[in-house]
mmCIF file of C-alpha atoms in Angstrom:
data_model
loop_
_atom_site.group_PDB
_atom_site.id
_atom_site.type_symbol
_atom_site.label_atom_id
_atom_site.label_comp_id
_atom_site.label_asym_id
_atom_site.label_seq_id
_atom_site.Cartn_x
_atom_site.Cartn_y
_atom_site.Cartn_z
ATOM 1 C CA UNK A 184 -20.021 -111.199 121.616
ATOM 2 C CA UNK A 185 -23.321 -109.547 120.759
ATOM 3 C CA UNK A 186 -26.496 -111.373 121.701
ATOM 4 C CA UNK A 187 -28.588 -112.352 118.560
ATOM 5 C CA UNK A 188 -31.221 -110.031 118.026
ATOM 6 C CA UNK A 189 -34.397 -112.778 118.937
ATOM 7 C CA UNK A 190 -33.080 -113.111 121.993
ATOM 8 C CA UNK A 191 -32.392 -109.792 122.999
ATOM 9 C CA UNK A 192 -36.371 -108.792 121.608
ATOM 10 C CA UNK A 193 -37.326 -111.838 123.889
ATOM 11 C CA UNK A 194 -35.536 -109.865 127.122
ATOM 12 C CA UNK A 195 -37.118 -106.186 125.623
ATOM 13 C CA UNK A 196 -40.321 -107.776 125.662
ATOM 14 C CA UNK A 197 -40.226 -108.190 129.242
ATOM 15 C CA UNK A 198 -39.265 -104.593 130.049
ATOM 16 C CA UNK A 199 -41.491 -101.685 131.518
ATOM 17 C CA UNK A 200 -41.529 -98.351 128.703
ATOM 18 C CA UNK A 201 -39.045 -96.925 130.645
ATOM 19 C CA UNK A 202 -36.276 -99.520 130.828
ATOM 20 C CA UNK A 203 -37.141 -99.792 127.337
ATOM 21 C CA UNK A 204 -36.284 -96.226 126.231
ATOM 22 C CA UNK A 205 -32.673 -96.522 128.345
ATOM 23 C CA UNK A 206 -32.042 -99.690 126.501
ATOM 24 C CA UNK A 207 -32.260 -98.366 123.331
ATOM 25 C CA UNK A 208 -30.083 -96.546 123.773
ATOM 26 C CA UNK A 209 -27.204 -98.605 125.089
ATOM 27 C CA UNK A 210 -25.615 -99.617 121.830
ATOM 28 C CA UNK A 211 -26.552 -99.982 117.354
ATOM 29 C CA UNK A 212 -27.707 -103.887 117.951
ATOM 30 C CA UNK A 213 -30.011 -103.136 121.117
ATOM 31 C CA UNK A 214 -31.432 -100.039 119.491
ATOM 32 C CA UNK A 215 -32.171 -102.605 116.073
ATOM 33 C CA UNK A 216 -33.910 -104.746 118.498
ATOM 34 C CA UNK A 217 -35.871 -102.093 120.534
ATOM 35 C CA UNK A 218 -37.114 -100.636 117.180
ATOM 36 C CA UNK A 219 -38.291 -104.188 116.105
ATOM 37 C CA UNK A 220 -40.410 -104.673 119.462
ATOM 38 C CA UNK A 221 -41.422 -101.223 119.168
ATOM 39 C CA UNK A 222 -42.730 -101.616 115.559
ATOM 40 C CA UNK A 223 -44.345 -104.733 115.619
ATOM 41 C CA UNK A 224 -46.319 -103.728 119.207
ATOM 42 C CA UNK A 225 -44.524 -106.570 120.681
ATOM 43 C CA UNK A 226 -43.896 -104.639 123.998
ATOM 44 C CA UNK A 227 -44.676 -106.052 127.200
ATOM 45 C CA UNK A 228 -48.481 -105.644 127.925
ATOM 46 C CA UNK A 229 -49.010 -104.792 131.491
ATOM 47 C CA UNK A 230 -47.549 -102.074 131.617
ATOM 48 C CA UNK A 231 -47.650 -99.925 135.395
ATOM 49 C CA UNK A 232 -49.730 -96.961 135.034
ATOM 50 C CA UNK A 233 -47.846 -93.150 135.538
ATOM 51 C CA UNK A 234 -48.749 -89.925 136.593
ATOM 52 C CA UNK A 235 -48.726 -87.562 133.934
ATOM 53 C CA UNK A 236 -48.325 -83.956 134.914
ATOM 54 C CA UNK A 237 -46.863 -80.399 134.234
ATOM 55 C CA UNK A 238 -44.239 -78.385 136.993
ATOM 56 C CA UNK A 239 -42.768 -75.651 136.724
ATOM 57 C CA UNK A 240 -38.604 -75.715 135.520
ATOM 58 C CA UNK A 241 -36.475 -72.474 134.581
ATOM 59 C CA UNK A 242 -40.107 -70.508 135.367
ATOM 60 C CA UNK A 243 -41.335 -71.513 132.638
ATOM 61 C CA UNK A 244 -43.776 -75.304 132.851
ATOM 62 C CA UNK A 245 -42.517 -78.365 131.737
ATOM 63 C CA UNK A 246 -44.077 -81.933 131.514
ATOM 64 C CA UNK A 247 -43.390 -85.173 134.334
ATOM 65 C CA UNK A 248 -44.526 -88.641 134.077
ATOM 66 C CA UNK A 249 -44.118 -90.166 137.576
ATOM 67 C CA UNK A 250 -43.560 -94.075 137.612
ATOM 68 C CA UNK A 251 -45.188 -95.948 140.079
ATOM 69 C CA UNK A 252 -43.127 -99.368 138.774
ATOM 70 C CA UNK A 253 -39.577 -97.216 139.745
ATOM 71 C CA UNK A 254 -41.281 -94.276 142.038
ATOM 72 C CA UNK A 255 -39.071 -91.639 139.899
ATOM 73 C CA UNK A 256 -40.288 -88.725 138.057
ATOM 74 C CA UNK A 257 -38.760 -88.194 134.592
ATOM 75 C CA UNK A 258 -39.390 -84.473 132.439
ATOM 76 C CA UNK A 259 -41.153 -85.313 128.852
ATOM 77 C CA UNK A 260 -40.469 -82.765 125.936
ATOM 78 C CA UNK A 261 -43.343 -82.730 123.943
ATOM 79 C CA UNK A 262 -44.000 -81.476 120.507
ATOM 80 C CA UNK A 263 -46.396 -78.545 119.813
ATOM 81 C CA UNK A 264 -48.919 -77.542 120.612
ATOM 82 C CA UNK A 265 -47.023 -77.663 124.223
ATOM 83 C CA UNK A 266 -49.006 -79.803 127.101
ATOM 84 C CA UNK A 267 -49.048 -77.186 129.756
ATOM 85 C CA UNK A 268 -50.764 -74.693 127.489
ATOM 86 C CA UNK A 269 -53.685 -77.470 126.877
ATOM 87 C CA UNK A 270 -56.589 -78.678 128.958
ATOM 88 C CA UNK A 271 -56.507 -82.412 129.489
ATOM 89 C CA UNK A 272 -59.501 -84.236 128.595
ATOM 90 C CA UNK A 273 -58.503 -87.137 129.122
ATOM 91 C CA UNK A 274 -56.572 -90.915 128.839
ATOM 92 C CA UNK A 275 -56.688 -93.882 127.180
ATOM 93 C CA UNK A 276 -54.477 -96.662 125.785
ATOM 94 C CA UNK A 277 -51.030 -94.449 126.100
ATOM 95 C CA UNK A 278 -52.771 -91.613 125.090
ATOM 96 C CA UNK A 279 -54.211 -88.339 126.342
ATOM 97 C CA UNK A 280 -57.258 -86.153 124.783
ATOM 98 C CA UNK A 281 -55.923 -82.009 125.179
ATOM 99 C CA UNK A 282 -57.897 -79.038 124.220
ATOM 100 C CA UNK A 283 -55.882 -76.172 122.787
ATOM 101 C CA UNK A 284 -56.913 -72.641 123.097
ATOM 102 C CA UNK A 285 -59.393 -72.654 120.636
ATOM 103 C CA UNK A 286 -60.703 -75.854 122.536
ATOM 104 C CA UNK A 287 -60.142 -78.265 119.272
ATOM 105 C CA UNK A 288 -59.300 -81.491 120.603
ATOM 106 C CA UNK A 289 -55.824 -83.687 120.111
ATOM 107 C CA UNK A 290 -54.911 -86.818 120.450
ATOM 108 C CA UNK A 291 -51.373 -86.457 121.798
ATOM 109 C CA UNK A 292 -48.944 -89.721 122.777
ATOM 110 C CA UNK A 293 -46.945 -88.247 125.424
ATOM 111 C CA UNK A 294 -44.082 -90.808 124.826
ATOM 112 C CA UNK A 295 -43.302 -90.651 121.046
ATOM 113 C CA UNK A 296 -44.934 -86.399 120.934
ATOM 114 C CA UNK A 297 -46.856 -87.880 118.013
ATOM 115 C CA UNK A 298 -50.572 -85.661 118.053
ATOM 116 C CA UNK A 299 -53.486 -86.569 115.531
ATOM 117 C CA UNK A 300 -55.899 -83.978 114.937
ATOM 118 C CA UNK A 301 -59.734 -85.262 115.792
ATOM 119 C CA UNK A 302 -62.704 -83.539 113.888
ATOM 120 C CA UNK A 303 -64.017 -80.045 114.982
ATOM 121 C CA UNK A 304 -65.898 -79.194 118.232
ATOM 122 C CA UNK A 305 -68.307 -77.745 116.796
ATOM 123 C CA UNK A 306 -70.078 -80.986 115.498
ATOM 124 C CA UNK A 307 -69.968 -82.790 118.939
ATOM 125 C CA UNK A 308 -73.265 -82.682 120.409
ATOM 126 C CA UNK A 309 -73.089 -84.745 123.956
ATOM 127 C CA UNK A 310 -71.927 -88.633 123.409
ATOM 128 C CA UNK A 311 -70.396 -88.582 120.442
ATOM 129 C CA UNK A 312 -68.148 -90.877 118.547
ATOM 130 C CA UNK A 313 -65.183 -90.709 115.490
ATOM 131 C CA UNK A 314 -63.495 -93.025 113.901
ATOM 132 C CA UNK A 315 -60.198 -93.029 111.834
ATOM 133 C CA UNK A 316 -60.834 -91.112 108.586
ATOM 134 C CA UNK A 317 -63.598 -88.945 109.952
ATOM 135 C CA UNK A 318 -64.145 -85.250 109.365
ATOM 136 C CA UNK A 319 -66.618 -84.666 112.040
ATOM 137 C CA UNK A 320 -68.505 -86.654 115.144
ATOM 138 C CA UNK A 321 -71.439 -88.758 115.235
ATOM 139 C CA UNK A 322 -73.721 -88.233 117.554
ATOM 140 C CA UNK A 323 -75.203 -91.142 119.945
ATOM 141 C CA UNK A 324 -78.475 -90.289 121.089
ATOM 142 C CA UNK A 325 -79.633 -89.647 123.970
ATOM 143 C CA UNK A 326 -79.212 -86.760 125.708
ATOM 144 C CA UNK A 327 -77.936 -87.952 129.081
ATOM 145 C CA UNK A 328 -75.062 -86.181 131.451
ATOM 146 C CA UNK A 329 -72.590 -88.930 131.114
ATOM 147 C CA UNK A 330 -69.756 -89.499 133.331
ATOM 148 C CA UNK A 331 -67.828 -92.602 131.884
ATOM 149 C CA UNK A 332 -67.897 -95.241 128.757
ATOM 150 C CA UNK A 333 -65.468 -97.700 128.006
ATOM 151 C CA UNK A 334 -65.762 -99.552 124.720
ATOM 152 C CA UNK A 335 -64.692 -103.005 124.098
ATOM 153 C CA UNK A 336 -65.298 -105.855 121.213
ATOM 154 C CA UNK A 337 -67.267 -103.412 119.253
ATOM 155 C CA UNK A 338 -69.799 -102.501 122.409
ATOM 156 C CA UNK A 339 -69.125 -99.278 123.773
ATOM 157 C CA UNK A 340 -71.210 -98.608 127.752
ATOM 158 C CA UNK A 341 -72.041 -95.462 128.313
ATOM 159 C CA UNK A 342 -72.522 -94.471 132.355
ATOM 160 C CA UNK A 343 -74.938 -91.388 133.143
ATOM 161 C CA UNK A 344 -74.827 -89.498 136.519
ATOM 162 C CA UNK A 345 -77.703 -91.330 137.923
ATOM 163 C CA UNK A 346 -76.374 -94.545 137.612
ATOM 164 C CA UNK A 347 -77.747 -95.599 134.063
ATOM 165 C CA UNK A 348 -75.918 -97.523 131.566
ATOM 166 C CA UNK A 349 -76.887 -97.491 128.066
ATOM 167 C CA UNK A 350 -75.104 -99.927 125.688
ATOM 168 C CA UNK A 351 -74.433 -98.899 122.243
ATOM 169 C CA UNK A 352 -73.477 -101.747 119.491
ATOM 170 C CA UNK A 353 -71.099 -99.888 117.028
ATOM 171 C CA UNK A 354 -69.978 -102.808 115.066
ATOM 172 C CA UNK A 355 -72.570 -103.093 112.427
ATOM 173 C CA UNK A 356 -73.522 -100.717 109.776
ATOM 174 C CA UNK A 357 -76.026 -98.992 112.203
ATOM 175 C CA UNK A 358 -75.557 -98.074 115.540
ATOM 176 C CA UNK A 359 -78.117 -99.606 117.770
ATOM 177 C CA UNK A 360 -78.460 -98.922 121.767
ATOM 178 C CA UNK A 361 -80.168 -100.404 124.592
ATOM 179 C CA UNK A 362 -80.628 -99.434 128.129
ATOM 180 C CA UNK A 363 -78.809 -102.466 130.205
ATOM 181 C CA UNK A 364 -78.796 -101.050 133.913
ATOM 182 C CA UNK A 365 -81.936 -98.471 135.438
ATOM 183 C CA UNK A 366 -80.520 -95.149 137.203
ATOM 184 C CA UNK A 367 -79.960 -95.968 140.940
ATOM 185 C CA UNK A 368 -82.424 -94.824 143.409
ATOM 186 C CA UNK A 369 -81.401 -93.158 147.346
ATOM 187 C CA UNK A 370 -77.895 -92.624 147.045
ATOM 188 C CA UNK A 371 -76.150 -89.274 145.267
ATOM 189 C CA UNK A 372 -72.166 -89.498 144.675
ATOM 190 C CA UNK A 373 -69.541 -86.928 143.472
ATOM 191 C CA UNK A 374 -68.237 -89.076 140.717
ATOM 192 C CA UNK A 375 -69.168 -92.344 139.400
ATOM 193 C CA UNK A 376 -67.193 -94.623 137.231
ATOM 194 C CA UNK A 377 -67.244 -97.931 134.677
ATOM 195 C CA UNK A 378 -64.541 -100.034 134.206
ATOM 196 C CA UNK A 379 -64.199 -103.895 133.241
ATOM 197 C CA UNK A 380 -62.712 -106.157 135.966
ATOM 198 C CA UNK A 381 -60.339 -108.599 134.728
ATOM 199 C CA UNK A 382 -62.402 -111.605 134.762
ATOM 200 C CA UNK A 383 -64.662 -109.595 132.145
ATOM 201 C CA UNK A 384 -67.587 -108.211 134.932
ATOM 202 C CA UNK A 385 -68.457 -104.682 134.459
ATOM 203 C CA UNK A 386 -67.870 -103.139 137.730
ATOM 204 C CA UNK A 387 -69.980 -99.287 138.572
ATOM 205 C CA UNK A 388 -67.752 -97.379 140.879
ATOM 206 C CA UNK A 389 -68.717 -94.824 143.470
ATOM 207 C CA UNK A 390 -66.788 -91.679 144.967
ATOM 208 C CA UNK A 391 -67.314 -89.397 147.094
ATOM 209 C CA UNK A 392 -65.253 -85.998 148.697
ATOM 210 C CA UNK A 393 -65.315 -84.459 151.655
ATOM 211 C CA UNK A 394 -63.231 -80.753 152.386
ATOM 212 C CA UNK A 395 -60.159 -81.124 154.982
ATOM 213 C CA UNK A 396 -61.033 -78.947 157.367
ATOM 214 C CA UNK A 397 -64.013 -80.595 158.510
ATOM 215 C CA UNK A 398 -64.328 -77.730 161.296
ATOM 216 C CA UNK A 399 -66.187 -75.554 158.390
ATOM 217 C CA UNK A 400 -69.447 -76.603 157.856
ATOM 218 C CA UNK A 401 -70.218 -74.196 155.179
ATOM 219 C CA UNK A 402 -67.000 -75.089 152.997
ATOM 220 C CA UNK A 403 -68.743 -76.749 150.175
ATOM 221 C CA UNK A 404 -71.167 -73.770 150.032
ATOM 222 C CA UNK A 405 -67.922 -71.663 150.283
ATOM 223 C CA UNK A 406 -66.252 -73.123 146.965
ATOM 224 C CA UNK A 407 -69.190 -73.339 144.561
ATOM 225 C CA UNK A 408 -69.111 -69.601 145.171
ATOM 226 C CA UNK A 409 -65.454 -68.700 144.666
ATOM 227 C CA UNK A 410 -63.826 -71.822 142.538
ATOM 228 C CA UNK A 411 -60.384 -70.414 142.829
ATOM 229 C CA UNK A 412 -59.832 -70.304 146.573
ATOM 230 C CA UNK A 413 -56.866 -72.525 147.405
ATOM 231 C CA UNK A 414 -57.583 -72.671 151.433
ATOM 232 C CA UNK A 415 -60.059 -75.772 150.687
ATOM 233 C CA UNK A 416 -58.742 -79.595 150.086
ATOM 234 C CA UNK A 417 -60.891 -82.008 148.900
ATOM 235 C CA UNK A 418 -60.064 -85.734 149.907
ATOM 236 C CA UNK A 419 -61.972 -88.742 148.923
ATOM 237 C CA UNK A 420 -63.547 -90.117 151.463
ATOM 238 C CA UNK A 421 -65.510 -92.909 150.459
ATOM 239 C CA UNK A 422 -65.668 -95.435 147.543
ATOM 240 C CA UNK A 423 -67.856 -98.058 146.652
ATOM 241 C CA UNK A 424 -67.459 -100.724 144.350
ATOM 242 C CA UNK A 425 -70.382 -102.785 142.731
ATOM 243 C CA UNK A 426 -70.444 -105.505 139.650
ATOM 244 C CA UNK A 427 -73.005 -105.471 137.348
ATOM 245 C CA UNK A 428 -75.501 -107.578 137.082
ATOM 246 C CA UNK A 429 -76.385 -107.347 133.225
ATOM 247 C CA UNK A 430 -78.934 -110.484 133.634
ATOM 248 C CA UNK A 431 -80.707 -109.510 136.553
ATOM 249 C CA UNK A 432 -80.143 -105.494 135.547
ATOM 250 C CA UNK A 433 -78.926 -104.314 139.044
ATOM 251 C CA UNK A 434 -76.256 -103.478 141.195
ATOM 252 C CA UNK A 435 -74.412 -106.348 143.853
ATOM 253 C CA UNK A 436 -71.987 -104.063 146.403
ATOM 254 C CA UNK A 437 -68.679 -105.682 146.511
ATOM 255 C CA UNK A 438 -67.488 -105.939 149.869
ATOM 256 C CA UNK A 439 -63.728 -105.201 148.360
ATOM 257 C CA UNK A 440 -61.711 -105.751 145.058
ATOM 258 C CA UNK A 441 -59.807 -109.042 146.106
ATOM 259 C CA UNK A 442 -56.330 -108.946 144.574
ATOM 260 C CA UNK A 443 -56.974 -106.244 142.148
ATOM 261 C CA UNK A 444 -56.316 -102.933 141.895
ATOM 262 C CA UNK A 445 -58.194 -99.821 140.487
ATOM 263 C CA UNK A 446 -56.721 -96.755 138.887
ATOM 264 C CA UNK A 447 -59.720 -93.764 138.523
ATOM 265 C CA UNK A 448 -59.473 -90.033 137.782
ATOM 266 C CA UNK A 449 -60.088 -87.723 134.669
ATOM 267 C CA UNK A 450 -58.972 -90.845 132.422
ATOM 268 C CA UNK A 451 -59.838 -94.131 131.539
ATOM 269 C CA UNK A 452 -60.712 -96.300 134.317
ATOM 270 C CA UNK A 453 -59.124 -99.167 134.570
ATOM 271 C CA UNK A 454 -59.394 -102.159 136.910
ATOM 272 C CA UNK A 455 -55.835 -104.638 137.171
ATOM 273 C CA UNK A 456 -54.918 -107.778 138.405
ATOM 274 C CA UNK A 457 -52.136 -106.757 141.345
ATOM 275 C CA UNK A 458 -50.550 -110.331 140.240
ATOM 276 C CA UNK A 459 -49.617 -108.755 136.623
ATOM 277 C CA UNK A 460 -48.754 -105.445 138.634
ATOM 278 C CA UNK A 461 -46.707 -106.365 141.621
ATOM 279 C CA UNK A 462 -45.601 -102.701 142.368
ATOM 280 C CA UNK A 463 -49.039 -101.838 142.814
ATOM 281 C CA UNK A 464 -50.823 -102.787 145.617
ATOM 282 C CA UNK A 465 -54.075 -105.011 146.206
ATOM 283 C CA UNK A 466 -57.558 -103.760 147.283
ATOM 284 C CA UNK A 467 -56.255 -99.743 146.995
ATOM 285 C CA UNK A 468 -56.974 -97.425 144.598
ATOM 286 C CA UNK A 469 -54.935 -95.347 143.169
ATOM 287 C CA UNK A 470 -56.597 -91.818 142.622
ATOM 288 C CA UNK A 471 -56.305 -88.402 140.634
ATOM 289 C CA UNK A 472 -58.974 -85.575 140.962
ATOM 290 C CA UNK A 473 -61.889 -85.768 139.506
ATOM 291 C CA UNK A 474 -63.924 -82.901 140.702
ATOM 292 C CA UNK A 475 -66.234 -81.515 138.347
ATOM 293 C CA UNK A 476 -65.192 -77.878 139.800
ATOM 294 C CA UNK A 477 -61.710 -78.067 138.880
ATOM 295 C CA UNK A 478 -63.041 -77.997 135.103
ATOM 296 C CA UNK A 479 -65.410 -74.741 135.972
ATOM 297 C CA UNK A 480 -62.439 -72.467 137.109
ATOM 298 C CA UNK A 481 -60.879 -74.001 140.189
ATOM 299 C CA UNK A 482 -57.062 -73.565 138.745
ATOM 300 C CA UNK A 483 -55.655 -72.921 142.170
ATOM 301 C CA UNK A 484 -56.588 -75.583 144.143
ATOM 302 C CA UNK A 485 -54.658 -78.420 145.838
ATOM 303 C CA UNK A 486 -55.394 -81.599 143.630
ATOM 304 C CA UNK A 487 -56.998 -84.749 145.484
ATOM 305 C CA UNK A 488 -54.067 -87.550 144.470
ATOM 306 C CA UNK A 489 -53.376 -90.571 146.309
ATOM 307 C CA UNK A 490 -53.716 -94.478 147.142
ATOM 308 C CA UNK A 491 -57.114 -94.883 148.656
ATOM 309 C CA UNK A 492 -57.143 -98.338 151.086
ATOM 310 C CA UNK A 493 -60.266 -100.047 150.465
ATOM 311 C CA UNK A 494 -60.358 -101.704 153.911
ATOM 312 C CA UNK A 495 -59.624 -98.647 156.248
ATOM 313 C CA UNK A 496 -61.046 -96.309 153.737
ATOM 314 C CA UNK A 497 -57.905 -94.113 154.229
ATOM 315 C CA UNK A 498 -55.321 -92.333 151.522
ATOM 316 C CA UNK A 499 -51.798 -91.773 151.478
ATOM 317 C CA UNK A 500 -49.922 -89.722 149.123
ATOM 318 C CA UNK A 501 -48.249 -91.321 146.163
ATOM 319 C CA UNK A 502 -44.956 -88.635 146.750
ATOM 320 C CA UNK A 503 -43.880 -86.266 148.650
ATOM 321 C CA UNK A 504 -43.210 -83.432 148.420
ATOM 322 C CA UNK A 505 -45.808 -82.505 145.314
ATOM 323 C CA UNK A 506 -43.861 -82.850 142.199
ATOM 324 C CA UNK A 507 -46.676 -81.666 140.103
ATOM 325 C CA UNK A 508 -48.616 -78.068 139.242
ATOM 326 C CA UNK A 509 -52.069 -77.864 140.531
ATOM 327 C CA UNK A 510 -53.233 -76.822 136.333
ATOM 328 C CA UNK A 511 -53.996 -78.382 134.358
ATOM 329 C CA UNK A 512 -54.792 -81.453 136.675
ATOM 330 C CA UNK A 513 -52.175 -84.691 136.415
ATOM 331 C CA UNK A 514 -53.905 -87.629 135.028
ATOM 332 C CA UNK A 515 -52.904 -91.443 135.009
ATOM 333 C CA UNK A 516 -51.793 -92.764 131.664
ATOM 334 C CA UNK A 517 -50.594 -96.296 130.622
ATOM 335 C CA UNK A 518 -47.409 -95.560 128.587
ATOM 336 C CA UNK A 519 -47.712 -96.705 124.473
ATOM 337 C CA UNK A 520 -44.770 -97.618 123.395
ATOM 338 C CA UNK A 521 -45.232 -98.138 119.667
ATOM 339 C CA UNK A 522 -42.967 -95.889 117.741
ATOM 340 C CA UNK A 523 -40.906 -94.280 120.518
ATOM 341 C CA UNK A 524 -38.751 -91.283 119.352
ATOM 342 C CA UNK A 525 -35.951 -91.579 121.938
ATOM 343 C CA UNK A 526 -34.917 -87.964 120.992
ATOM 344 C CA UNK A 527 -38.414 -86.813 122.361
ATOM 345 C CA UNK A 528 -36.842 -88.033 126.324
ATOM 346 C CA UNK A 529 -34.870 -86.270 129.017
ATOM 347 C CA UNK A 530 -34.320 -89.439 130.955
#
């Protein structure tokens, strides 16, 4: 006796991306149903974050997607243009930004291999914005080094390297910006993030590195001048964590993050309730590297990848042994599972 099909969308609904994939595939009725959830983007929302990342397989490199929810590591087949041959820009809702070798930029869905085209580099010009439809970027003014944005309910926040936030409204006609938070005075960082906290705050993140082998004192020096030398690991060894206070236009230091979690690296940031998430664990961090060096050459080098323990301010790896090539770097993603070919999976 077959389950009707409302129920068994009910049960799918429940179901991290990869259980699913395997349950589409068990039999004509569940497939029906796992089509239906898929097409109408009824999929369970909190979905555990994975570690997207290329290895190497029959010497030739092939793509992984590490889930934290089942701590397995599954191989992807991709469409072209193939993801080890791209540089990874970056993450966000399910999918990742990749350069090609002409550096034109793709949005690619690692899941379902579908990849949309986005307008041509050559109009970008700093902080710049597309939307659907567009044949080239707009710029957003002004010029500022950014390091993060998020955008959310038509307001997109715009983080610089000294600390500054800039908030642009996109939602009318015109695109209007204001400055919301002053840079930060006294303190310098490698990396600094934004991301929303689930009770709506926007939270300003802080990290900073350190080399291994603390016993060199002139390893820092050492690596700006040759970016390719694998003898130095970077570990972070230090983040902070501070809300922002739009009203008062300053930064409050949070002692820790409570019962959420935080998931930072060359992707969006994102900040989770360890409730909705109970594979992931409270007050940690889970990391991928960051390191503005790794983009200017540093192919070689170990990547900095871990769970970061906000109260010890210690790391421990996610797996081991390393599962994952050092290039391009592995970045988190939060699998999309709207129109999943199951013929793209080797499961």
């Amino acid at each position: 006796m077959e389950l009707p099909q409302d129920i068994l969308m009910s049960i799918f609904s429940t179901l991290e991306i990869l259980d699913l994939i395997r349950a589409g595939s068990v039999c004509n009725s569940w497939r029906s149903a796992y089509t239906s959830i898929c097409s109408l983007g009824h999929c369970k929302p909190q979905q555990t974050p994975c570690l997207l990342y290329t290895f190497e397989s029959d010497s030739t490199k092939a793509t992984g997607l590490y889930s934290l929810a089942e701590k397995k590591a599954y191989m992807l087949t991709l469409l072209d243009p193939a993801l080890p041959s791209s540089f990874i820009i970056g993450s966000s809702h399910g999918w990742i930004i990749t350069a090609d070798e002409r550096s034109e930029l793709h949005l690619v869905n690692p899941i379902t291999g579908k990849q949309i085209a986005l307008p041509p580099v050559t109009t970008i010009e700093q902080l710049s914005i597309a939307r659907s439809g567009d044949d080239k970027w707009t710029w957003l003014p002004p010029h500022k080094d950014y390091e993060d944005c998020i955008f959310r309910d038509g307001l997109l926040y715009a983080l610089t390297s000294e600390g500054e936030i800039y908030e642009y409204d996109l939602s009318g006609p015109a695109i209007t910006r204001k400055i919301v938070l002053n840079k930060v005075k006294g303190f310098t960082c490698e990396n600094m993030y934004i991301v929303r906290a689930p009770c709506g705050d926007l939270l300003q993140v802080w990290r900073s590195y350190d080399p291994l082998d603390d016993e060199d004192e002139d390893a820092s020096d050492d690596l700006e001048a040759d970016h390719d030398d694998e003898s130095y690991v970077w570990n972070t060894t230090m983040i902070k964590v501070h809300k922002v206070d739009l009203v008062a236009r300053m930064l409050v230091e949070a002692c820790d993050l409570g019962e959420n979690v935080l998931i930072l690296g060359h992707n969006q940031s994102l900040c989770l309730r360890a409730d909705e998430y109970p594979l992931l664990k409270a007050n940690h961090v889970y990391l991928s590297d960051d390191r503005e060096l790794y983009i200017k050459g540093c192919k070689n080098g170990c990547r900095d990848i871990g769970v970061f323990n906000l109260e010890n301010n210690c790391s421990e790896e996610i797996v081991s042994p390393q599962l994952w090539s050092n290039w391009p770097p592995p970045v988190w993603m939060t699998p999309n599972a709207r129109k999943i070919s199951l013929e793209t999976h080797s499961l």
